[in-house]
């Protein structure tokens, strides 16, 4: 187990690999893991070729969601999307499959994927039975089942309590609940008039997580679904519940991260990160977007990149991608690629702002200055698209580009400015 | 003339139109124009159906660059790009044509376009003659020529002086000069060993601008071309020169805005806006991007949207779009559309953060809550793409989307949560 080992000063294989990737010492990394500031999502039942560290001072990580939907049950397609996401640079994959093939998809994914895999076991719990027939025990069983299958991290909507739902009823929210898992567990609580089993039985979940070293990702079922609902009482009440659960996790050597909004205007992002980090004892923060406007369906990878960049700059550690298909339909492979790249750009921009990663940009600038197109393509976050664009609209002089041709600023400067350096 | 009229308290047709668009009083608008905080780029020779106000407290505006390049001389294509840009929401168009058809393109554009049009007259000045043969007078003549043609705003790289170039030589810049106009005028200064005519003859330019009420956009020829060069001495020295020219413009009732970087890490954007606004007496700030990383060719509309959103939030008034083709080739129509939309998203997100515009987002949220897809499409920043996506991947129940289908959070919430409100 990563936390226990880190506390003992033992360097696991993953700690060694990640320290190298992140260019920090294993000592520093272990210190952060021991404090709960960094997690390494990895189920003890899995071998992961590309383990990932998520948290304070590390480079920003990106998660891509894939998964079948009731209307689209092709497993092969989803596996391909996962591969596309990983090739584009995704650090973790969440399988959010719904419908009859959900377990098969997850099994294949675990078998074929080299990155950490996350799930929302609630989807399985609510798959076959209608809400009135679902028991608390059944919900816990799906968590155990995913742990046994080797899932590396799970989202549990353990912060939605009867109190939170009362708050929701009293608040004039525009969108109420937009979290899929959040809506399901809220429906269960409301129907059964019982407390959320993910909250009530949290100790049992801790036991399961501990047994498999499965990282818990505390879901934000009350995340605002529109700008108008940002940073309101239901959201903040849920966060307070989550903060107590973080404490429990950290006390019990269970790796934990906290999920966050959602739709948030730019001017409230910093505050959202700060309060989460403060209340949750610096646990890694995993944000969905945030989306800085509601009006761009078809382009929400861009609204998410704006929000994600600002969030990661101010301390968010893990960015859940948003694809152009968000709010509209199940993403296809191309949407997945665009979503991952937009989030990678956001994370990288944040890493630059935080002084972590500038070398790649310097190498790109040198390649541009030298009109070395091969090197530019090589350094690009996605070598494929710039290659295509260059081919589509070439120029007579292959040293330049068809935007400026003989009026290339770099060439003009080289020719006329006799520099003394 | 807008400034003179505003100072006299006279409400021009444009002031009336813009005050209505921006939902402010004509009195407030005139006060801002009189102070030089807002400009209305409109040559007295033109009728503009969609006049635009750019500056403090107004919604963020977006500019799209079009124009032929030496390798691609099809005028029709460029006119179509301008139309595409305007349909996607561009507020101004700059014609940056190079090559033999540049004047023809501009003429057609002025004839056919309903938004303000800007140019960089230097491109014309440096078109036919080699640098050794170009005189100071010739450069001024091209400015006069564009003013006579009806151009509404021009970029002049008047901040590059012999002193700035000395600074550049002493600075260890990675990319030197990446501004096309900046490189041309620097080459001229270096070759002729004379001061920049745009600087030396600034009073003559003021006279021309004044005669036609042509807005001056003071170009940032020293804008950083990579993260490594951001906010360095050549950039700041040029800004100081520009600040003196702004003062001259404002004293002479010439509308003026200032152009800004360029490649800037997120953590330096706010500072860049603040120093420009402070030094340049709150003149409108027109930024290119800024791009928050160098490594995303093919996706620079996204890096530009991240930077542009942060810049506009902190006070930038006019965002020059960046297309996916930036750094690679001349953009095509699709690139133009994507570039404009990315910048519109950035500007809108900033307006939300600044409390100016939230109504459209609220209407979108209401439409989402009501599963009213028609209204969602109608409210979308681009109705076309979400329509296509919905058609491509439909769902059995047309009320939902194929991401969640029967697990739609909104439907679950509606069904189970008996709300008291």
Short mmCIF file of C-alpha atoms in Angstrom, two decimals, chain A residues 71-227:
data_model
loop_
_atom_site.label_atom_id
_atom_site.label_comp_id
_atom_site.label_asym_id
_atom_site.label_seq_id
_atom_site.Cartn_x
_atom_site.Cartn_y
_atom_site.Cartn_z
CA UNK A 71 -28.05 3.64 -26.72
CA UNK A 72 -24.51 2.78 -27.79
CA UNK A 73 -23.33 -0.59 -26.51
CA UNK A 74 -20.31 -1.29 -28.73
CA UNK A 75 -17.49 -2.38 -26.40
CA UNK A 76 -14.84 -2.27 -29.10
CA UNK A 77 -15.56 1.41 -29.75
CA UNK A 78 -15.07 2.27 -26.11
CA UNK A 79 -11.78 0.39 -25.90
CA UNK A 80 -10.62 2.32 -28.97
CA UNK A 81 -11.64 5.58 -27.32
CA UNK A 82 -9.56 4.67 -24.29
CA UNK A 83 -6.57 3.97 -26.54
CA UNK A 84 -7.13 7.25 -28.37
CA UNK A 85 -7.27 9.09 -25.05
CA UNK A 86 -4.06 7.50 -23.79
CA UNK A 87 -2.26 8.18 -27.06
CA UNK A 88 -3.35 11.81 -26.80
CA UNK A 89 -1.86 11.98 -23.32
CA UNK A 90 -4.59 11.02 -20.82
CA UNK A 91 -3.09 9.92 -17.52
CA UNK A 92 -6.13 8.07 -16.21
CA UNK A 93 -9.27 6.62 -17.75
CA UNK A 94 -12.68 6.45 -16.14
CA UNK A 95 -15.08 3.85 -17.44
CA UNK A 96 -18.51 5.38 -17.03
CA UNK A 97 -20.31 2.64 -18.94
CA UNK A 98 -24.04 2.33 -18.61
CA UNK A 99 -26.29 -0.40 -19.91
CA UNK A 100 -26.06 -4.11 -20.43
CA UNK A 101 -22.40 -4.33 -21.45
CA UNK A 102 -21.00 -2.31 -18.59
CA UNK A 103 -19.23 -5.15 -16.81
CA UNK A 104 -17.80 -6.64 -20.00
CA UNK A 105 -16.48 -3.25 -21.05
CA UNK A 106 -14.81 -2.74 -17.70
CA UNK A 107 -13.22 -6.18 -17.76
CA UNK A 108 -11.73 -5.61 -21.19
CA UNK A 109 -10.59 -2.17 -20.28
CA UNK A 110 -8.78 -3.38 -17.17
CA UNK A 111 -7.12 -6.06 -19.25
CA UNK A 112 -6.01 -3.81 -22.06
CA UNK A 113 -5.21 -0.47 -20.45
CA UNK A 114 -1.86 0.64 -19.12
CA UNK A 115 -3.07 3.58 -17.06
CA UNK A 116 -5.06 3.72 -13.82
CA UNK A 117 -8.76 3.04 -14.28
CA UNK A 118 -11.61 4.57 -12.36
CA UNK A 119 -15.32 3.80 -12.17
CA UNK A 120 -18.53 4.94 -10.52
CA UNK A 121 -19.83 1.71 -8.93
CA UNK A 122 -23.21 3.37 -8.39
CA UNK A 123 -23.94 2.97 -12.09
CA UNK A 124 -23.71 -0.77 -11.69
CA UNK A 125 -25.74 -0.72 -8.49
CA UNK A 126 -28.54 1.15 -10.23
CA UNK A 127 -28.34 -0.79 -13.48
CA UNK A 128 -30.77 -3.69 -13.24
CA UNK A 129 -33.03 -2.98 -10.32
CA UNK A 130 -35.50 -0.15 -9.92
CA UNK A 131 -34.69 2.26 -7.10
CA UNK A 132 -37.26 0.90 -4.62
CA UNK A 133 -35.60 -2.53 -4.77
CA UNK A 134 -32.03 -1.39 -4.29
CA UNK A 135 -30.62 -2.06 -0.83
CA UNK A 136 -27.77 -0.42 0.97
CA UNK A 137 -26.00 -3.75 0.92
CA UNK A 138 -26.31 -4.06 -2.83
CA UNK A 139 -24.61 -0.70 -3.27
CA UNK A 140 -21.69 -1.75 -1.08
CA UNK A 141 -21.40 -5.03 -2.98
CA UNK A 142 -20.85 -3.22 -6.27
CA UNK A 143 -18.01 -1.32 -4.66
CA UNK A 144 -16.46 -4.54 -3.48
CA UNK A 145 -16.99 -6.07 -6.89
CA UNK A 146 -15.13 -3.25 -8.64
CA UNK A 147 -12.33 -3.45 -6.10
CA UNK A 148 -11.98 -7.17 -6.77
CA UNK A 149 -11.94 -6.56 -10.50
CA UNK A 150 -8.91 -4.33 -10.02
CA UNK A 151 -10.36 -0.85 -10.37
CA UNK A 152 -7.76 1.70 -9.24
CA UNK A 153 -10.03 4.52 -8.13
CA UNK A 154 -13.75 4.91 -7.64
CA UNK A 155 -16.00 7.90 -7.40
CA UNK A 156 -18.44 7.68 -4.51
CA UNK A 157 -21.07 10.32 -3.98
CA UNK A 158 -20.75 10.11 -0.23
CA UNK A 159 -21.22 13.80 0.41
CA UNK A 160 -24.91 13.88 -0.44
CA UNK A 161 -26.77 13.52 2.81
CA UNK A 162 -30.34 14.08 3.86
CA UNK A 163 -29.16 17.44 5.19
CA UNK A 164 -27.69 18.39 1.81
CA UNK A 165 -30.92 17.48 0.07
CA UNK A 166 -32.88 19.61 2.52
CA UNK A 167 -30.54 22.47 1.66
CA UNK A 168 -31.14 21.81 -2.01
CA UNK A 169 -34.89 22.01 -1.50
CA UNK A 170 -34.54 25.33 0.23
CA UNK A 171 -32.18 26.77 -2.36
CA UNK A 172 -33.42 28.31 -5.54
CA UNK A 173 -31.10 26.33 -7.79
CA UNK A 174 -31.62 26.57 -11.52
CA UNK A 175 -30.30 23.13 -12.44
CA UNK A 176 -30.78 21.13 -9.20
CA UNK A 177 -28.64 17.99 -9.67
CA UNK A 178 -26.64 17.41 -12.85
CA UNK A 179 -24.35 14.69 -11.52
CA UNK A 180 -25.53 11.31 -12.80
CA UNK A 181 -24.36 9.45 -9.69
CA UNK A 182 -25.54 12.31 -7.51
CA UNK A 183 -29.05 12.16 -8.94
CA UNK A 184 -29.26 8.38 -8.48
CA UNK A 185 -28.20 8.39 -4.85
CA UNK A 186 -30.41 11.40 -4.14
CA UNK A 187 -33.34 9.55 -5.64
CA UNK A 188 -32.50 6.57 -3.41
CA UNK A 189 -32.29 8.72 -0.28
CA UNK A 190 -35.55 10.45 -1.12
CA UNK A 191 -37.41 7.30 -1.96
CA UNK A 192 -36.19 5.21 0.98
CA UNK A 193 -36.15 8.14 3.40
CA UNK A 194 -32.87 6.79 4.68
CA UNK A 195 -29.40 8.26 4.96
CA UNK A 196 -27.01 7.80 2.00
CA UNK A 197 -25.37 4.38 2.42
CA UNK A 198 -22.15 5.77 0.94
CA UNK A 199 -22.14 8.16 3.88
CA UNK A 200 -23.57 5.92 6.58
CA UNK A 201 -21.43 2.93 5.70
CA UNK A 202 -18.34 4.95 4.98
CA UNK A 203 -16.25 2.82 7.35
CA UNK A 204 -17.09 -0.30 5.39
CA UNK A 205 -16.07 1.41 2.18
CA UNK A 206 -12.80 2.37 3.88
CA UNK A 207 -12.19 -1.28 4.69
CA UNK A 208 -12.68 -2.34 1.08
CA UNK A 209 -10.54 0.51 -0.23
CA UNK A 210 -7.86 -0.30 2.27
CA UNK A 211 -7.80 -3.97 1.36
CA UNK A 212 -7.18 -3.24 -2.33
CA UNK A 213 -5.39 0.09 -1.96
CA UNK A 214 -8.16 1.47 -4.13
CA UNK A 215 -8.15 5.26 -4.16
CA UNK A 216 -11.41 6.96 -3.23
CA UNK A 217 -12.51 9.94 -5.24
CA UNK A 218 -15.17 11.74 -3.28
CA UNK A 219 -17.71 12.85 -5.87
CA UNK A 220 -19.42 16.20 -6.03
CA UNK A 221 -23.00 15.19 -6.58
CA UNK A 222 -24.04 18.74 -5.86
CA UNK A 223 -21.75 20.30 -8.40
CA UNK A 224 -23.31 23.37 -10.00
CA UNK A 225 -24.66 22.59 -13.46
CA UNK A 226 -24.74 26.18 -14.60
CA UNK A 227 -23.03 29.52 -13.92
#
